[in-house]
Coordinates of N, CA and C in Angstrom, one line a residue:
H1 N 166.6 62.8 157.0 CA 165.8 64.1 157.9 C 164.9 63.8 156.7
K2 N 164.9 63.9 155.7 CA 163.4 63.6 154.3 C 162.8 62.5 155.1
R3 N 163.6 61.6 155.0 CA 163.1 59.9 155.4 C 161.9 60.1 156.5
F4 N 162.8 61.2 157.4 CA 161.1 61.1 158.7 C 160.3 62.1 158.5
V5 N 160.9 63.1 157.9 CA 159.7 64.2 157.2 C 158.4 63.3 156.6
L6 N 159.0 62.1 155.5 CA 157.9 61.1 155.2 C 157.1 61.2 156.0
M7 N 157.8 60.0 156.8 CA 157.0 59.0 157.5 C 156.3 59.9 158.4
S8 N 156.3 61.3 159.1 CA 155.4 62.0 159.5 C 154.0 62.2 158.9
L9 N 154.1 62.4 157.8 CA 153.5 62.7 157.0 C 152.2 61.4 156.6
L10 N 152.5 60.0 156.2 CA 152.6 59.3 156.2 C 151.8 58.3 157.0
C11 N 152.6 57.8 158.1 CA 151.7 57.6 159.4 C 151.1 58.8 160.0
N12 N 149.6 58.8 159.3 CA 149.0 60.3 160.0 C 148.0 60.7 159.0
D13 N 146.7 60.6 159.4 CA 145.7 60.8 159.2 C 144.8 62.3 159.2
S14 N 145.7 63.4 159.2 CA 145.1 64.8 159.3 C 145.6 65.5 157.8
V15 N 144.4 66.3 157.3 CA 145.1 67.0 156.6 C 145.2 68.4 156.2
T16 N 145.2 69.3 155.9 CA 145.3 70.8 155.1 C 144.5 71.0 154.0
L17 N 143.5 71.4 154.0 CA 142.7 71.7 152.8 C 142.3 73.3 152.4
D18 N 142.7 73.8 151.4 CA 141.8 75.4 151.3 C 142.1 75.8 153.1
E19 N 143.2 75.9 153.3 CA 144.1 76.8 154.6 C 142.8 76.4 155.7
K20 N 142.1 74.8 155.6 CA 141.3 74.5 156.9 C 142.2 73.2 157.2
E21 N 142.4 73.0 158.7 CA 143.1 72.0 159.2 C 142.0 71.0 159.8
L22 N 142.0 69.9 159.2 CA 141.0 68.8 159.5 C 142.1 67.9 160.5
G23 N 141.5 67.3 161.4 CA 142.6 66.3 162.1 C 142.6 66.7 163.6
D24 N 143.5 65.4 163.9 CA 143.9 65.7 165.8 C 145.2 67.1 165.5
P25 N 144.7 67.6 166.3 CA 146.2 68.9 166.4 C 147.5 68.0 166.3
T26 N 148.2 67.3 167.1 CA 149.0 66.7 166.9 C 149.9 66.2 165.3
E27 N 149.0 65.4 165.2 CA 149.5 65.4 163.5 C 149.0 66.8 162.5
I28 N 148.2 67.4 162.9 CA 148.2 68.8 162.0 C 149.7 69.2 162.3
A29 N 150.0 69.0 163.2 CA 151.5 70.1 163.6 C 152.4 68.9 162.7
L30 N 152.6 67.8 162.4 CA 153.3 67.1 161.6 C 153.1 67.3 160.0
V31 N 151.8 67.7 159.7 CA 151.6 67.9 158.4 C 152.0 69.1 158.5
N32 N 152.1 70.5 159.0 CA 152.4 71.4 159.0 C 154.1 71.6 159.0
F33 N 154.6 70.8 159.4 CA 155.7 70.4 159.7 C 156.8 69.8 158.2
G34 N 155.7 68.7 157.8 CA 156.1 68.8 156.2 C 156.2 69.4 155.2
E35 N 155.0 70.5 155.2 CA 154.8 71.7 154.3 C 156.1 72.5 154.4
Q36 N 156.7 72.7 155.9 CA 157.5 73.9 156.2 C 158.9 73.0 155.4
H37 N 159.1 71.8 155.2 CA 160.4 71.3 154.2 C 159.5 71.0 152.5
G38 N 158.6 71.4 152.3 CA 158.2 71.6 150.9 C 157.4 70.1 150.7
L39 N 157.0 69.4 151.3 CA 156.1 68.3 151.1 C 154.4 68.3 151.2
D40 N 153.8 68.0 150.2 CA 152.4 68.0 150.5 C 151.9 67.0 151.2
E41 N 151.2 66.7 152.0 CA 150.7 65.2 152.6 C 149.9 64.9 151.4
L42 N 149.0 65.0 150.3 CA 148.5 65.0 150.0 C 148.7 64.2 148.3
I43 N 150.0 65.0 147.9 CA 150.8 64.2 147.3 C 151.9 63.4 147.7
I44 N 151.8 63.2 148.6 CA 153.0 62.0 149.3 C 152.9 61.3 149.3
R45 N 151.0 61.1 150.0 CA 150.2 60.4 150.1 C 149.6 59.1 149.1
E46 N 149.7 60.0 147.7 CA 149.4 59.7 146.8 C 150.3 58.9 146.1
Q47 N 151.6 59.5 146.1 CA 152.8 58.4 145.8 C 152.9 57.2 146.6
F48 N 152.7 57.6 147.8 CA 153.2 56.4 149.0 C 151.8 55.9 149.4
P49 N 150.8 55.0 148.6 CA 149.6 54.9 149.3 C 149.3 53.7 150.3
R50 N 148.9 54.1 151.4 CA 148.2 53.6 152.5 C 147.4 52.0 151.7
V51 N 147.9 50.8 152.5 CA 147.5 49.8 152.0 C 147.0 49.0 153.3
G52 N 147.4 49.4 154.5 CA 146.8 48.8 155.8 C 147.2 49.6 157.1
E53 N 146.8 49.4 157.8 CA 147.2 49.9 159.2 C 146.5 49.7 160.9
V54 N 147.6 49.7 161.5 CA 146.7 49.4 162.8 C 146.3 50.9 163.5
P55 N 145.3 51.4 163.9 CA 145.0 52.7 164.2 C 145.2 53.0 165.6
F56 N 145.5 54.2 165.6 CA 145.9 54.7 167.2 C 145.1 54.2 167.9
D57 N 145.8 54.0 169.5 CA 145.3 53.2 170.5 C 145.3 53.8 171.8
S58 N 145.2 54.6 172.8 CA 145.6 55.3 173.8 C 146.1 54.0 174.6
D59 N 145.7 52.9 175.0 CA 146.3 52.3 175.7 C 147.9 51.1 175.1
R60 N 147.6 51.1 173.4 CA 149.0 51.1 173.0 C 149.9 52.5 173.1
K61 N 149.4 53.3 173.4 CA 150.3 54.4 172.7 C 151.0 54.4 171.2
C62 N 150.3 53.9 170.2 CA 151.0 54.0 168.9 C 150.1 53.8 167.7
M63 N 151.0 54.0 166.5 CA 149.9 53.9 165.5 C 150.5 53.3 164.7
S64 N 150.2 52.3 163.7 CA 150.6 51.9 162.7 C 149.9 51.8 161.4
T65 N 150.8 52.6 159.9 CA 150.1 51.8 158.6 C 151.7 51.5 157.8
V66 N 150.5 50.7 156.7 CA 151.9 50.0 156.0 C 151.3 50.7 154.4
H67 N 152.3 51.1 153.5 CA 152.5 52.0 152.5 C 153.2 51.5 151.9
Q68 N 153.0 51.2 150.3 CA 153.6 50.7 149.3 C 154.6 51.7 148.9
L69 N 155.9 51.4 149.3 CA 157.3 52.4 148.7 C 158.1 51.7 147.8
E70 N 157.6 52.2 146.5 CA 158.3 51.6 145.5 C 158.3 49.6 145.4
N71 N 158.9 48.8 145.5 CA 158.4 48.0 145.4 C 158.8 46.9 146.6
M72 N 158.3 47.7 147.5 CA 158.1 47.1 148.8 C 157.1 47.4 149.8
L73 N 156.5 46.6 150.9 CA 156.1 47.3 151.4 C 156.6 47.3 152.5
V74 N 156.1 48.6 153.4 CA 156.9 49.3 154.5 C 155.4 49.3 155.8
M75 N 155.7 49.2 156.7 CA 155.2 49.4 158.0 C 156.1 50.4 159.0
I76 N 155.1 51.9 158.8 CA 155.7 52.9 159.8 C 154.8 53.1 161.0
T77 N 155.5 53.3 162.2 CA 154.9 53.3 163.4 C 155.1 54.7 164.1
K78 N 154.2 54.8 165.0 CA 154.4 56.3 165.3 C 154.3 56.3 167.2
G79 N 154.6 56.8 167.8 CA 153.8 56.8 169.1 C 155.2 57.1 170.0
G80 N 154.6 56.6 171.6 CA 155.1 57.5 172.5 C 156.5 56.6 172.7
V81 N 157.5 57.3 173.0 CA 159.1 57.2 172.7 C 159.6 55.6 173.7
D82 N 158.8 55.7 175.3 CA 159.0 54.7 175.8 C 158.1 53.6 175.6
V83 N 157.2 53.7 174.7 CA 156.6 52.3 173.7 C 157.1 51.8 172.8
L84 N 157.7 52.7 171.7 CA 158.8 52.2 170.7 C 160.0 52.2 171.0
L85 N 160.8 52.3 172.1 CA 162.3 51.7 172.5 C 162.2 50.4 173.0
S86 N 161.0 50.1 173.4 CA 160.8 48.6 173.9 C 160.7 47.5 172.6
R87 N 160.5 48.2 171.7 CA 160.2 47.4 170.4 C 161.0 47.6 169.2
I88 N 162.3 48.4 169.2 CA 163.4 48.5 168.5 C 164.8 47.7 168.4
S89 N 165.0 47.0 167.4 CA 166.2 46.4 167.2 C 167.2 47.2 166.4
Y90 N 166.3 48.0 166.1 CA 167.4 48.9 164.8 C 167.7 50.2 165.0
V91 N 168.8 50.8 164.7 CA 169.0 52.6 164.8 C 169.0 53.2 163.3
S92 N 168.3 53.7 162.5 CA 169.2 54.8 161.2 C 169.3 55.9 161.6
G93 N 170.9 55.8 161.2 CA 170.9 57.5 161.0 C 171.7 57.6 159.8
A94 N 172.6 58.7 159.8 CA 173.1 59.3 159.0 C 174.6 58.0 157.9
H95 N 174.6 56.9 159.0 CA 175.5 56.4 158.7 C 175.2 54.8 157.8
G96 N 173.6 54.5 158.0 CA 173.0 53.9 157.7 C 172.7 52.7 158.7
I97 N 171.6 51.5 158.7 CA 171.0 51.1 159.9 C 172.2 50.3 160.7
D98 N 172.2 50.5 162.1 CA 172.9 49.6 163.2 C 171.9 49.0 164.0
A99 N 172.2 47.7 165.1 CA 171.6 46.9 165.7 C 172.1 47.9 166.9
V100 N 170.3 48.0 167.5 CA 170.4 48.6 168.8 C 171.5 48.4 169.6
T101 N 172.0 49.4 170.6 CA 172.5 48.8 171.8 C 172.3 49.6 172.8
P102 N 172.8 49.6 174.1 CA 172.0 49.9 175.5 C 172.8 52.0 175.5
E103 N 173.3 51.9 174.1 CA 174.3 53.3 174.4 C 173.2 54.4 173.2
Y104 N 173.1 53.9 172.4 CA 171.9 54.1 171.9 C 170.4 54.2 172.9
I105 N 170.2 53.3 173.4 CA 168.8 53.7 174.3 C 168.8 55.0 174.8
T106 N 170.0 54.8 175.6 CA 170.6 55.8 176.6 C 170.4 57.3 176.1
K107 N 171.1 57.3 175.0 CA 171.0 58.6 174.2 C 169.7 59.1 173.9
I108 N 168.7 57.7 172.9 CA 167.4 58.3 173.3 C 166.5 58.8 174.3
E109 N 166.8 57.9 175.4 CA 165.9 58.6 176.7 C 166.5 59.8 176.9
Q110 N 167.7 60.1 177.0 CA 168.5 61.5 176.9 C 167.7 62.8 176.6
A111 N 167.7 62.3 174.7 CA 166.9 63.6 174.5 C 165.3 63.6 174.7
N112 N 164.7 62.0 174.7 CA 163.5 62.2 175.3 C 163.2 63.6 176.4
K113 N 163.8 63.0 177.7 CA 164.0 63.6 178.9 C 164.5 65.2 178.7
Q114 N 165.3 65.6 177.8 CA 165.4 67.0 177.7 C 164.0 67.5 176.9
L115 N 163.6 66.9 175.9 CA 163.0 67.6 175.2 C 161.3 67.7 175.8
S116 N 160.9 66.8 176.9 CA 159.9 67.2 177.8 C 160.4 67.1 178.9
S117 N 161.5 67.7 179.8 CA 161.1 68.5 180.5 C 161.2 70.0 180.0
A118 N 161.0 70.4 178.7 CA 161.1 71.8 178.5 C 159.2 71.7 178.0
G119 N 158.8 70.7 178.3 CA 157.0 71.0 178.4 C 157.1 70.9 176.9
L120 N 157.4 70.3 176.1 CA 157.2 69.5 174.8 C 156.7 68.1 174.6
R121 N 155.6 67.7 173.7 CA 155.4 67.1 173.6 C 156.2 65.7 172.3
V122 N 156.8 65.0 172.8 CA 157.2 64.1 172.3 C 156.9 62.8 171.5
L123 N 157.0 62.4 170.0 CA 156.6 61.2 169.2 C 158.0 60.7 169.1
A124 N 158.3 59.5 168.9 CA 159.2 58.6 168.0 C 158.5 58.0 166.9
F125 N 159.5 58.1 165.9 CA 158.9 57.2 164.2 C 159.9 56.0 164.2
A126 N 159.5 55.1 163.8 CA 160.3 53.7 163.3 C 159.4 53.0 162.7
Y127 N 160.2 52.3 161.6 CA 159.6 51.6 160.2 C 160.1 49.9 160.2
K128 N 159.6 49.0 159.6 CA 160.1 47.9 159.5 C 159.6 47.3 158.0
P129 N 160.3 46.6 156.7 CA 159.0 46.0 156.3 C 158.9 44.9 156.7
V130 N 157.4 44.6 155.8 CA 156.3 43.7 155.7 C 156.2 42.9 154.8
S131 N 155.7 41.9 154.6 CA 155.4 41.2 153.6 C 153.5 40.7 153.6
V132 N 153.0 41.6 154.4 CA 151.9 41.5 154.5 C 151.2 42.7 154.6
R133 N 150.3 43.0 153.7 CA 149.3 44.2 154.2 C 148.8 44.3 155.6
E134 N 148.0 43.3 155.8 CA 147.3 43.0 156.6 C 147.5 43.1 158.0
I135 N 148.3 44.0 158.9 CA 149.1 44.0 159.8 C 148.3 44.0 161.5
T136 N 148.6 43.5 162.6 CA 148.0 43.6 163.8 C 149.4 44.0 164.7
T137 N 148.7 44.3 166.0 CA 149.8 44.9 167.1 C 150.8 43.8 166.8
D138 N 151.2 42.3 166.6 CA 151.7 41.7 166.8 C 153.3 41.6 165.8
D139 N 152.7 43.0 165.3 CA 153.9 43.0 163.6 C 154.6 44.7 164.5
E140 N 154.0 45.0 166.0 CA 155.2 45.9 166.0 C 155.8 45.8 167.0
D141 N 157.1 44.9 166.5 CA 158.2 44.6 166.9 C 159.7 44.6 166.0
N142 N 160.3 44.2 166.9 CA 161.9 44.3 165.5 C 162.0 45.9 164.8
L143 N 161.5 46.9 165.0 CA 161.6 48.3 164.6 C 163.1 48.9 164.4
T144 N 162.6 49.7 162.9 CA 164.0 50.4 163.2 C 163.8 51.8 163.9
F145 N 164.5 52.6 164.5 CA 163.9 53.8 165.0 C 164.5 54.6 163.7
V146 N 164.2 56.1 163.8 CA 164.6 57.0 163.0 C 164.6 58.5 163.5
G147 N 163.7 58.5 164.3 CA 163.7 59.8 165.2 C 162.8 60.2 166.2
L148 N 162.8 60.8 166.6 CA 161.9 62.0 168.0 C 161.6 63.3 167.0
V149 N 160.4 63.7 167.4 CA 159.7 64.9 166.9 C 159.1 65.4 168.2
A150 N 159.7 66.6 168.6 CA 158.6 67.8 169.5 C 157.9 68.8 168.7
M151 N 157.0 68.8 169.9 CA 156.2 70.2 169.7 C 155.8 70.5 170.7
M152 N 155.4 71.9 170.7 CA 154.7 72.5 171.7 C 153.2 72.3 171.7
D153 N 153.0 72.4 172.5 CA 151.0 72.5 172.8 C 151.5 73.4 173.9
P154 N 151.8 74.7 173.8 CA 151.2 75.4 174.6 C 150.0 75.8 175.6
P155 N 150.1 75.8 176.8 CA 149.0 76.6 177.6 C 147.8 78.1 177.1
R156 N 146.8 77.6 177.5 CA 146.6 79.4 176.8 C 146.5 80.0 178.4
A157 N 146.6 81.1 177.9 CA 147.0 82.3 178.6 C 145.9 82.1 180.3
E158 N 145.1 82.0 179.5 CA 143.9 81.9 180.5 C 143.9 81.4 181.6
T159 N 144.5 80.2 181.2 CA 144.4 78.6 182.0 C 145.6 79.2 183.4
I160 N 146.3 79.9 183.3 CA 147.1 80.4 184.6 C 146.2 81.2 185.5
E161 N 145.6 82.1 184.8 CA 145.1 82.9 185.4 C 143.9 82.0 186.3
A162 N 143.1 81.2 185.3 CA 141.9 80.5 186.2 C 142.7 79.4 187.5
I163 N 143.6 78.9 186.9 CA 144.5 77.8 188.4 C 144.8 78.7 189.2
A164 N 145.5 79.4 189.4 CA 145.9 80.9 190.5 C 144.6 80.9 191.2
E165 N 143.4 81.5 190.3 CA 142.0 82.0 191.2 C 141.5 81.0 192.1
C166 N 141.6 79.1 191.4 CA 140.9 78.3 192.2 C 141.8 78.2 193.4
K167 N 143.2 78.0 193.0 CA 143.9 77.6 194.3 C 143.5 79.0 195.4
H168 N 143.3 80.0 195.1 CA 143.2 81.0 195.9 C 141.7 81.1 196.8
A169 N 140.9 80.5 196.2 CA 139.4 80.2 196.7 C 139.5 78.7 197.5
G170 N 140.8 78.0 197.5 CA 141.3 76.6 197.9 C 140.7 75.6 197.6
I171 N 140.4 75.5 196.0 CA 140.2 74.7 195.3 C 141.1 73.5 194.4
K172 N 141.6 72.4 195.1 CA 142.6 72.0 194.8 C 142.5 71.3 193.0
T173 N 143.3 71.9 192.1 CA 143.5 71.8 190.7 C 144.1 70.3 190.2
I174 N 142.9 69.2 189.6 CA 144.2 68.3 188.8 C 144.1 68.2 187.4
M175 N 145.2 67.8 187.4 CA 145.5 67.9 185.7 C 145.1 66.5 185.2
I176 N 144.4 66.2 184.1 CA 144.7 64.8 183.5 C 145.0 64.9 181.8
T177 N 146.0 64.2 181.6 CA 146.7 64.4 180.4 C 147.3 63.2 180.2
G178 N 147.0 62.4 178.7 CA 148.0 61.6 177.8 C 149.7 61.8 178.2
D179 N 150.0 63.0 178.2 CA 151.3 63.0 178.3 C 151.8 62.2 179.0
H180 N 153.7 62.4 178.7 CA 154.9 61.6 178.9 C 154.6 62.2 180.3
L181 N 155.2 61.9 181.4 CA 154.9 61.9 183.4 C 156.1 63.6 183.2
I182 N 157.1 63.3 182.4 CA 157.9 64.3 182.4 C 157.3 65.6 181.2
T183 N 156.8 65.5 180.3 CA 156.2 66.8 180.0 C 154.8 67.3 180.7
A184 N 153.9 66.6 181.7 CA 153.2 66.8 182.1 C 153.6 67.4 183.3
A185 N 154.6 67.0 184.2 CA 155.0 67.9 185.4 C 155.9 69.2 184.4
A186 N 156.5 69.6 183.2 CA 156.4 70.6 183.1 C 155.7 71.8 182.7
I187 N 154.9 71.2 181.9 CA 153.4 72.1 181.7 C 152.5 72.1 183.3
A188 N 152.7 71.2 184.1 CA 151.9 71.7 185.3 C 152.5 73.0 186.2
K189 N 154.1 72.9 186.1 CA 154.8 73.7 186.3 C 154.5 75.3 186.5
Q190 N 154.5 75.2 184.5 CA 154.0 76.5 183.5 C 152.7 77.1 183.9
I191 N 151.7 76.5 184.5 CA 150.7 76.5 184.7 C 149.9 77.1 186.3
G192 N 151.2 76.5 186.8 CA 150.9 77.2 188.3 C 150.2 75.6 189.6
I193 N 150.3 74.7 188.4 CA 149.5 73.1 189.7 C 150.8 72.5 190.1
L194 N 151.5 72.8 189.9 CA 153.1 71.7 190.6 C 153.8 73.0 191.3
Q195 N 154.0 72.6 191.9 CA 155.3 73.8 192.7 C 156.4 73.2 193.0
D196 N 156.2 71.8 192.9 CA 158.0 71.5 193.1 C 158.5 70.8 192.2

């Protein structure tokens, strides 16, 4: 669990300084998650410095960073569950590391579906040891799955009212999002865009 929280702080560009939150809201939520577990992102990043990265890309739907963890280099990747599932070869758990199996994939997909159906945004984390600091997208394979994190990004109360007014006026509302289809559908139901 601690390794998972640590990775969520390292593969992350956001910071909290003097009670000011700077960065992407999803990454800020991960920083706050770390703080709930007694970890300060600035201290953690100083202990395990970032020495390489492939920035987030909306087409790839993931981000990777390389860190010096004691005497080895480790690449941490975070991204969409569907994206990372196609790139994992191993699963890390309480009993060590296992080769990924169809059963593991099914369990992860079921957890993702359950969380997404509740309107939560879900991210997956994975890692692998690397031998170089300069990584590319080609390095984002043969990963070891670590876990999922789900967060709520609730719609504003005024959104529901505005959509209802638009419907009453005969305006068709369209939602544009980068969320997973199941998450998007759940949110669309909450705010009155999707009936079925």
